[in-house]
Coordinates of C-alpha atoms in Angstrom, one line a residue:
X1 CA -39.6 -32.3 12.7
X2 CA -39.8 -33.4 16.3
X3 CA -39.1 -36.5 15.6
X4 CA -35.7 -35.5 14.5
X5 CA -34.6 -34.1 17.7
X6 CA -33.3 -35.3 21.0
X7 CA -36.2 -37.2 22.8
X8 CA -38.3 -36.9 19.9
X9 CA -42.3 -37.6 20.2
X10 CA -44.4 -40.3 18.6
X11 CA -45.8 -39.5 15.6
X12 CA -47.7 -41.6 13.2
X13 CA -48.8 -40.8 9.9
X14 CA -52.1 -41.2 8.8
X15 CA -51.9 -41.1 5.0
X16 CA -49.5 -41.1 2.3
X17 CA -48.6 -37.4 1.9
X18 CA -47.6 -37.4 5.9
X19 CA -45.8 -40.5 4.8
X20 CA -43.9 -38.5 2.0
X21 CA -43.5 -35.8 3.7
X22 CA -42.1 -37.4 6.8
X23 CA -39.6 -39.6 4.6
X24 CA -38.2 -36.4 2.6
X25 CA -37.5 -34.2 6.1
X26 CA -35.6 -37.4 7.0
X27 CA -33.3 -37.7 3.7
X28 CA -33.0 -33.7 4.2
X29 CA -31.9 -34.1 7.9
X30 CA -29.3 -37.0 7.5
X31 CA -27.9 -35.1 4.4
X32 CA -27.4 -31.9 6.0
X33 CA -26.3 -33.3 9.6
X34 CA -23.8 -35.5 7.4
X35 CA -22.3 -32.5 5.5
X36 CA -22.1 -30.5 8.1
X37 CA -19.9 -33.0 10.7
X38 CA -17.8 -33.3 7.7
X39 CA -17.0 -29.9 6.9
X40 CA -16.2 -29.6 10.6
X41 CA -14.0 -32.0 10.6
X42 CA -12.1 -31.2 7.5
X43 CA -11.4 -27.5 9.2
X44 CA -10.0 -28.8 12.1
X45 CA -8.2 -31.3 10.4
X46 CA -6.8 -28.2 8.4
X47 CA -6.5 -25.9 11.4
X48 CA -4.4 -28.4 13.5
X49 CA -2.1 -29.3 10.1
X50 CA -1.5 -25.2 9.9
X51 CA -0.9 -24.9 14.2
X52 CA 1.8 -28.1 13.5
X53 CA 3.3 -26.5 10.9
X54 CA 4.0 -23.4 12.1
X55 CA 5.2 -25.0 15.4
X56 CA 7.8 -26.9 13.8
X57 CA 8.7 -24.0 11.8
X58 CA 9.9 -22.2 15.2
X59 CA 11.0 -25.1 16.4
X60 CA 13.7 -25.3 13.2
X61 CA 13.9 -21.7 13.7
X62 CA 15.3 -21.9 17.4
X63 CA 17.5 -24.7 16.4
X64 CA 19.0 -23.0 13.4
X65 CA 19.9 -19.6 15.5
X66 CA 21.1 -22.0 18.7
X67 CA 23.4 -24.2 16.2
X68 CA 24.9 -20.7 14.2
X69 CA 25.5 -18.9 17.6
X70 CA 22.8 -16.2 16.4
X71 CA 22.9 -13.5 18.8
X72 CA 20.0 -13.3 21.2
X73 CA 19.0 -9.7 20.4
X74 CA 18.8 -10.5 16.6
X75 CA 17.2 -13.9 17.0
X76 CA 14.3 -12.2 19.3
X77 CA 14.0 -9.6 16.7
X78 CA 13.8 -12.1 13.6
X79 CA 11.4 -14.3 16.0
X80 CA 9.2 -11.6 17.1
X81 CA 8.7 -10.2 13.2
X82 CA 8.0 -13.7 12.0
X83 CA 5.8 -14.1 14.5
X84 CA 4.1 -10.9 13.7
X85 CA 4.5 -11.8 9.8
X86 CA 2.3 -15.1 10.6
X87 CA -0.3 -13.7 12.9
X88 CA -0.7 -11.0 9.8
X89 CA -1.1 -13.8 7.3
X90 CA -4.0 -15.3 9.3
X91 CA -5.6 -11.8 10.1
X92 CA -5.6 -11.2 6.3
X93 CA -5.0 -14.6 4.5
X94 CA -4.9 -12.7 1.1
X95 CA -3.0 -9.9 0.1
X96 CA -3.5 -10.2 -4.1
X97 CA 0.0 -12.1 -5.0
X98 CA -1.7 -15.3 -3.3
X99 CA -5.0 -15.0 -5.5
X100 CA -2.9 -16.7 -8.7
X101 CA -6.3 -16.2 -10.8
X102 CA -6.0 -12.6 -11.2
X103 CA -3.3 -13.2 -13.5
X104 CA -6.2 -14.0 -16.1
X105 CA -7.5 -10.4 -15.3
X106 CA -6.5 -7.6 -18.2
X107 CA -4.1 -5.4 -17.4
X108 CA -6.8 -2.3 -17.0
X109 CA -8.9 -4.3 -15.2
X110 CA -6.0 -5.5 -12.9
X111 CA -5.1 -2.0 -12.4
X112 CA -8.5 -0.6 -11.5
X113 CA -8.5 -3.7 -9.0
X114 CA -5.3 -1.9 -7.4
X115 CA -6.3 1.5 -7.4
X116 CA -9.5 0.6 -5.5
X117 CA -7.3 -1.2 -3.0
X118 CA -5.4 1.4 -2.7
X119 CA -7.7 4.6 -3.1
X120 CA -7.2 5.6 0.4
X121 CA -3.3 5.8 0.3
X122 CA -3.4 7.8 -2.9
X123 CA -6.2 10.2 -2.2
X124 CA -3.1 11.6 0.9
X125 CA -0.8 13.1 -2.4
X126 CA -2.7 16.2 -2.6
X127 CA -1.4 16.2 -6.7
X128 CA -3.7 13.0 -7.0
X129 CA -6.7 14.8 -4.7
X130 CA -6.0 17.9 -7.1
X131 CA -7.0 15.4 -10.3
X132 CA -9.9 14.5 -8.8
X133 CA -11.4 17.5 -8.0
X134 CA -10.2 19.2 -11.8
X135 CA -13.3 19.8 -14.1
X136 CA -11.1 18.4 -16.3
X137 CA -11.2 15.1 -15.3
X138 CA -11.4 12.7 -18.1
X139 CA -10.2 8.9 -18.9
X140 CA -6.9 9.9 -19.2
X141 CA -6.7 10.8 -15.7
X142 CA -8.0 8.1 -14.4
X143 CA -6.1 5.9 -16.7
X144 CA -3.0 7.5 -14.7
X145 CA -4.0 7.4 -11.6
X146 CA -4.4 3.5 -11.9
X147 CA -0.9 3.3 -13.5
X148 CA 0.3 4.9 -10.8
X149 CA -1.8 2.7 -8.2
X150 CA -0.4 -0.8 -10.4
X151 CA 3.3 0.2 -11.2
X152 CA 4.3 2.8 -8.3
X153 CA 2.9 1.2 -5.2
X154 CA 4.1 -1.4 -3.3
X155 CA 4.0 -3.3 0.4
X156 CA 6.2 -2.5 2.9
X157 CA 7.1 -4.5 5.9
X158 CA 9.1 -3.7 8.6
X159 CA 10.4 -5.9 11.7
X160 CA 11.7 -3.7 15.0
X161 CA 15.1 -1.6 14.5
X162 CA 15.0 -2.1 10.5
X163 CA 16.6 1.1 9.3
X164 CA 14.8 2.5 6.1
X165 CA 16.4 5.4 5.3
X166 CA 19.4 7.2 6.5
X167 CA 20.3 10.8 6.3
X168 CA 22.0 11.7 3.1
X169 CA 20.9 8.9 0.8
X170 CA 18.6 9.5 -2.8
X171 CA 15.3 9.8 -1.8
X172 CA 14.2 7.0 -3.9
X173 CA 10.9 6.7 -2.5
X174 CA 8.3 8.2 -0.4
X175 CA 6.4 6.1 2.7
X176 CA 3.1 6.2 4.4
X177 CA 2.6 4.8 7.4
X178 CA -0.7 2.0 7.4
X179 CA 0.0 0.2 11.0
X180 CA 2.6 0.7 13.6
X181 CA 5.2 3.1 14.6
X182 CA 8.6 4.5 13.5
X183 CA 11.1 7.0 14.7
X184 CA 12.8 9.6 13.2
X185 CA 15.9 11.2 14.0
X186 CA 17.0 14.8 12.8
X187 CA 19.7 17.0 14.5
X188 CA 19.6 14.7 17.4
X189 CA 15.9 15.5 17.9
X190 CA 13.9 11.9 17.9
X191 CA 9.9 11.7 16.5
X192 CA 7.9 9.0 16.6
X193 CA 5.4 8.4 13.5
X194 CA 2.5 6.9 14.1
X195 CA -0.6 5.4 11.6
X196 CA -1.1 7.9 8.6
X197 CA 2.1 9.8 8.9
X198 CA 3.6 10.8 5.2
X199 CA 7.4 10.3 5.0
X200 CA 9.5 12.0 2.1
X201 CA 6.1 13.2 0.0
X202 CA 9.0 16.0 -1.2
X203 CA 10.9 13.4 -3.6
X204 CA 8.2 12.7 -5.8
X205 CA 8.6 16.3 -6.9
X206 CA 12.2 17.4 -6.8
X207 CA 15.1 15.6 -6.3
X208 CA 15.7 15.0 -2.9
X209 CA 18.7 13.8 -0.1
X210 CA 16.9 12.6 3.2
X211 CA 17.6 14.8 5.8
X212 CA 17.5 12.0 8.8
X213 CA 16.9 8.4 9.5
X214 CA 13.9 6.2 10.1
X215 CA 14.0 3.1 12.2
X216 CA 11.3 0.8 12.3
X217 CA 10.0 1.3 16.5
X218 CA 8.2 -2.0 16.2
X219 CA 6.5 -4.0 13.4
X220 CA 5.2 -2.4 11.1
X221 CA 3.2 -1.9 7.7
X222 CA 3.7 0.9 4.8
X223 CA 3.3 1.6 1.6
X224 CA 6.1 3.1 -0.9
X225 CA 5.6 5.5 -4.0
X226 CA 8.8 4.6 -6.0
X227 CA 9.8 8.1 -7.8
X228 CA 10.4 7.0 -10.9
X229 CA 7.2 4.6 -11.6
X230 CA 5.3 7.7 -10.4
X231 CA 6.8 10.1 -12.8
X232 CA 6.7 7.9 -15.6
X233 CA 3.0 7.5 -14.6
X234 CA 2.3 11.2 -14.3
X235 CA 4.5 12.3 -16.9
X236 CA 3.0 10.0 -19.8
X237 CA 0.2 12.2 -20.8
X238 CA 1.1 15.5 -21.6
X239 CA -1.4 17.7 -20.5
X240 CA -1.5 15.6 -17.2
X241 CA 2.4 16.2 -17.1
X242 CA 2.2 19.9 -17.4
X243 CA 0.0 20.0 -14.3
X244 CA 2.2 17.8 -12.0
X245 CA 4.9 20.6 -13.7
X246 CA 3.1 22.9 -12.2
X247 CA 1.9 21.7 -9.1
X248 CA 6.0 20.9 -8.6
X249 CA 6.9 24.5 -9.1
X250 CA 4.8 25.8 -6.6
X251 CA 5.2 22.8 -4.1
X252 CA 9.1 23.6 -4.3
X253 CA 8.6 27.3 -3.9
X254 CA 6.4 26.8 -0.5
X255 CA 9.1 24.4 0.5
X256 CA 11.6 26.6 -0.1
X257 CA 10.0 29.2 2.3
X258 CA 10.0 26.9 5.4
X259 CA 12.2 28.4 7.9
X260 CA 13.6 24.6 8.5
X261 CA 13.4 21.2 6.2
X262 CA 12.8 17.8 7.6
X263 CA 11.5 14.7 5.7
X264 CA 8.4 15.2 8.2
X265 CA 6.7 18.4 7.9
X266 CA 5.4 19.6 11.1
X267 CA 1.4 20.3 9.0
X268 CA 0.3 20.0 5.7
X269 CA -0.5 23.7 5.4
X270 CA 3.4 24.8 5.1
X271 CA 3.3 23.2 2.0
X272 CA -0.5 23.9 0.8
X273 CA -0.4 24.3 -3.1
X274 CA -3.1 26.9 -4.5
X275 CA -5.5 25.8 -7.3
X276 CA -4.6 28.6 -9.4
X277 CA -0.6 28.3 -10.6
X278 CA 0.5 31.6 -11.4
X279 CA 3.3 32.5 -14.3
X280 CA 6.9 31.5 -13.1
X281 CA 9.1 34.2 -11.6
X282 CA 12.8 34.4 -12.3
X283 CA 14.0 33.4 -9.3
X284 CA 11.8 30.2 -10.2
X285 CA 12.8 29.2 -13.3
X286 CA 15.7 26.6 -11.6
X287 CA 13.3 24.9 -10.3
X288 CA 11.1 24.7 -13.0
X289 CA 13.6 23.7 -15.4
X290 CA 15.1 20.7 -12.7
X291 CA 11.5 19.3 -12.8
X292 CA 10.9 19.6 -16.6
X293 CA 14.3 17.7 -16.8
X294 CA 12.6 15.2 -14.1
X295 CA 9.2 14.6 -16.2
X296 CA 10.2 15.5 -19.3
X297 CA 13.3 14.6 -21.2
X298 CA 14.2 11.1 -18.7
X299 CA 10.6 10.4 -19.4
X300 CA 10.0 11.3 -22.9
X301 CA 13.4 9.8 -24.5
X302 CA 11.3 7.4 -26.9
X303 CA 9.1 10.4 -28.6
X304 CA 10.4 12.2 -31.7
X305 CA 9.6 15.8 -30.3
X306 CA 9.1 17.1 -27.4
X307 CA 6.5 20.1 -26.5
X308 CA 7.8 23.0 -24.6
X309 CA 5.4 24.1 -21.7
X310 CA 4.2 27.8 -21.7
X311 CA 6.7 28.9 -19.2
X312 CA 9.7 28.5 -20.9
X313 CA 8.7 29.9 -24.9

């Protein structure tokens, strides 16, 4: 072995194992040393071919807004969210769509994959905490739950100024906030949402108008829960149905209390939802028959029969 390194020492063998044994460290050394240089190498080679690329990508870039008289505001804004797009993509080379070889995954096993990427997001819909914590929990359950994590879920990314929602529009779709900051405006009052902030939660249990706009502050990451992949989720078991039914009625009777609505509640408690679900009162029975109508018949037009919940025989 001291042979082998820089101002090595004479050493002589004295018999044929020394011999072998000096021959085989040798081969070993020259093999490894040779591998190694070469896999060097090959990622610089590959780093440097990435760097050019990207360079002349922004070099086409600057030429294409320069030759279409692109404003300068909008260029810098398209510049700056590429930029941010491609520093992402080297942060996190992967993000599932890239990895073609889960295509040969089976569709439960694909959507367990999602849900454990996305545990963390879903465990913040207190409906979804509630399942998990039911003594009832069983395979249909968690069947849901990763149909809901495959089929309502998806990526959202935002460059500075982007406008997601504006007051008065369908709530299509509720946001949580993974990296960033946005701002919301409401009766000229302006709140900036930071990392974990939950945007519109209200839509995936009645049907909702957004009651202000959210602009992107900077770029930014989210995730989206489309409304109607989640209630076609929820609503395809029954007995799993008749909870979120539940749950709904007494989410929109605590929201119904608040003194003022926003998209962005001010704390969670305001619209706390007891374990326990007690019988509906009359002045509740709108309510529950709007979110019937919203998990049941749109949802269940394919079945023969439909089952009608104890509330309403």
């Amino acid at each position: 072995l001291a042979q082998l390194g820089v101002g090595s020492v004479e050493i002589t063998v004295v018999n044929t194992t020394e011999r072998m044994f000096c021959i085989c460290v040798t081969f070993s050394s020259l093999i490894t040393f040779t591998v190694l240089v070469s896999s060097i190498t090959s990622l610089l080679a590959s780093l440097h071919v990435m760097k050019d690329d990207e360079i002349k990508q922004f070099r086409l870039l600057r030429r294409f807004l320069v030759n279409n008289d692109i404003p300068k505001s909008l260029g810098q804004r398209i510049t700056t969210f590429l930029q941010y797009t491609c520093r992402l993509k080297r942060d996190s080379p992967t993000n599932g769509s890239e990895v073609t070889i889960f295509q040969l995954l089976s569709a439960p096993l694909r959507a367990e994959l999602q849900f454990a990427r996305y545990k963390d997001c879903l465990m913040n819909i207190p409906f979804v905490q509630q399942l998990f914590s039911d003594d009832n929990f069983n395979r249909q359950t968690v069947q849901i739950v990763h149909n809901v994590a495959m089929h309502a879920l998806n990526n959202v990314e935002l460059a500075p100024s982007d406008l997601v929602f504006c007051a008065g529009g369908v709530a299509a779709a509720s946001y949580l906030v993974l990296e960033g900051s946005l701002n919301y405006f409401q009766n000229d009052q302006k709140r900036v949402l930071k990392d974990g902030a939950w945007i519109a939660d209200m839509c995936l249990w009645t049907p909702w108008l957004y009651l202000g706009d959210l602009v992107a502050d900077d770029a930014c990451r989210m995730i989206s829960v489309e409304v109607t992949a989640f209630c076609a989720a929820i609503g395809s078991v029954w007995e799993t149905r008749k909870l979120a039914a539940e749950f709904a009625e007494e989410f929109v009777a605590n929201l119904n209390k608040l003194s003022t609505l926003s998209d962005v509640q001010e704390t969670d408690e305001a619209l706390s939802v007891p374990r326990s679900v007690p019988s509906a009162r009359p002045g509740q029975r709108k309510t529950w028959h709007g979110f019937s109508k919203l998990f049941g018949e749109r949802r269940m037009k394919d079945m023969s029969r439909q089952v009608v919940p104890d509330q309403q025989r």
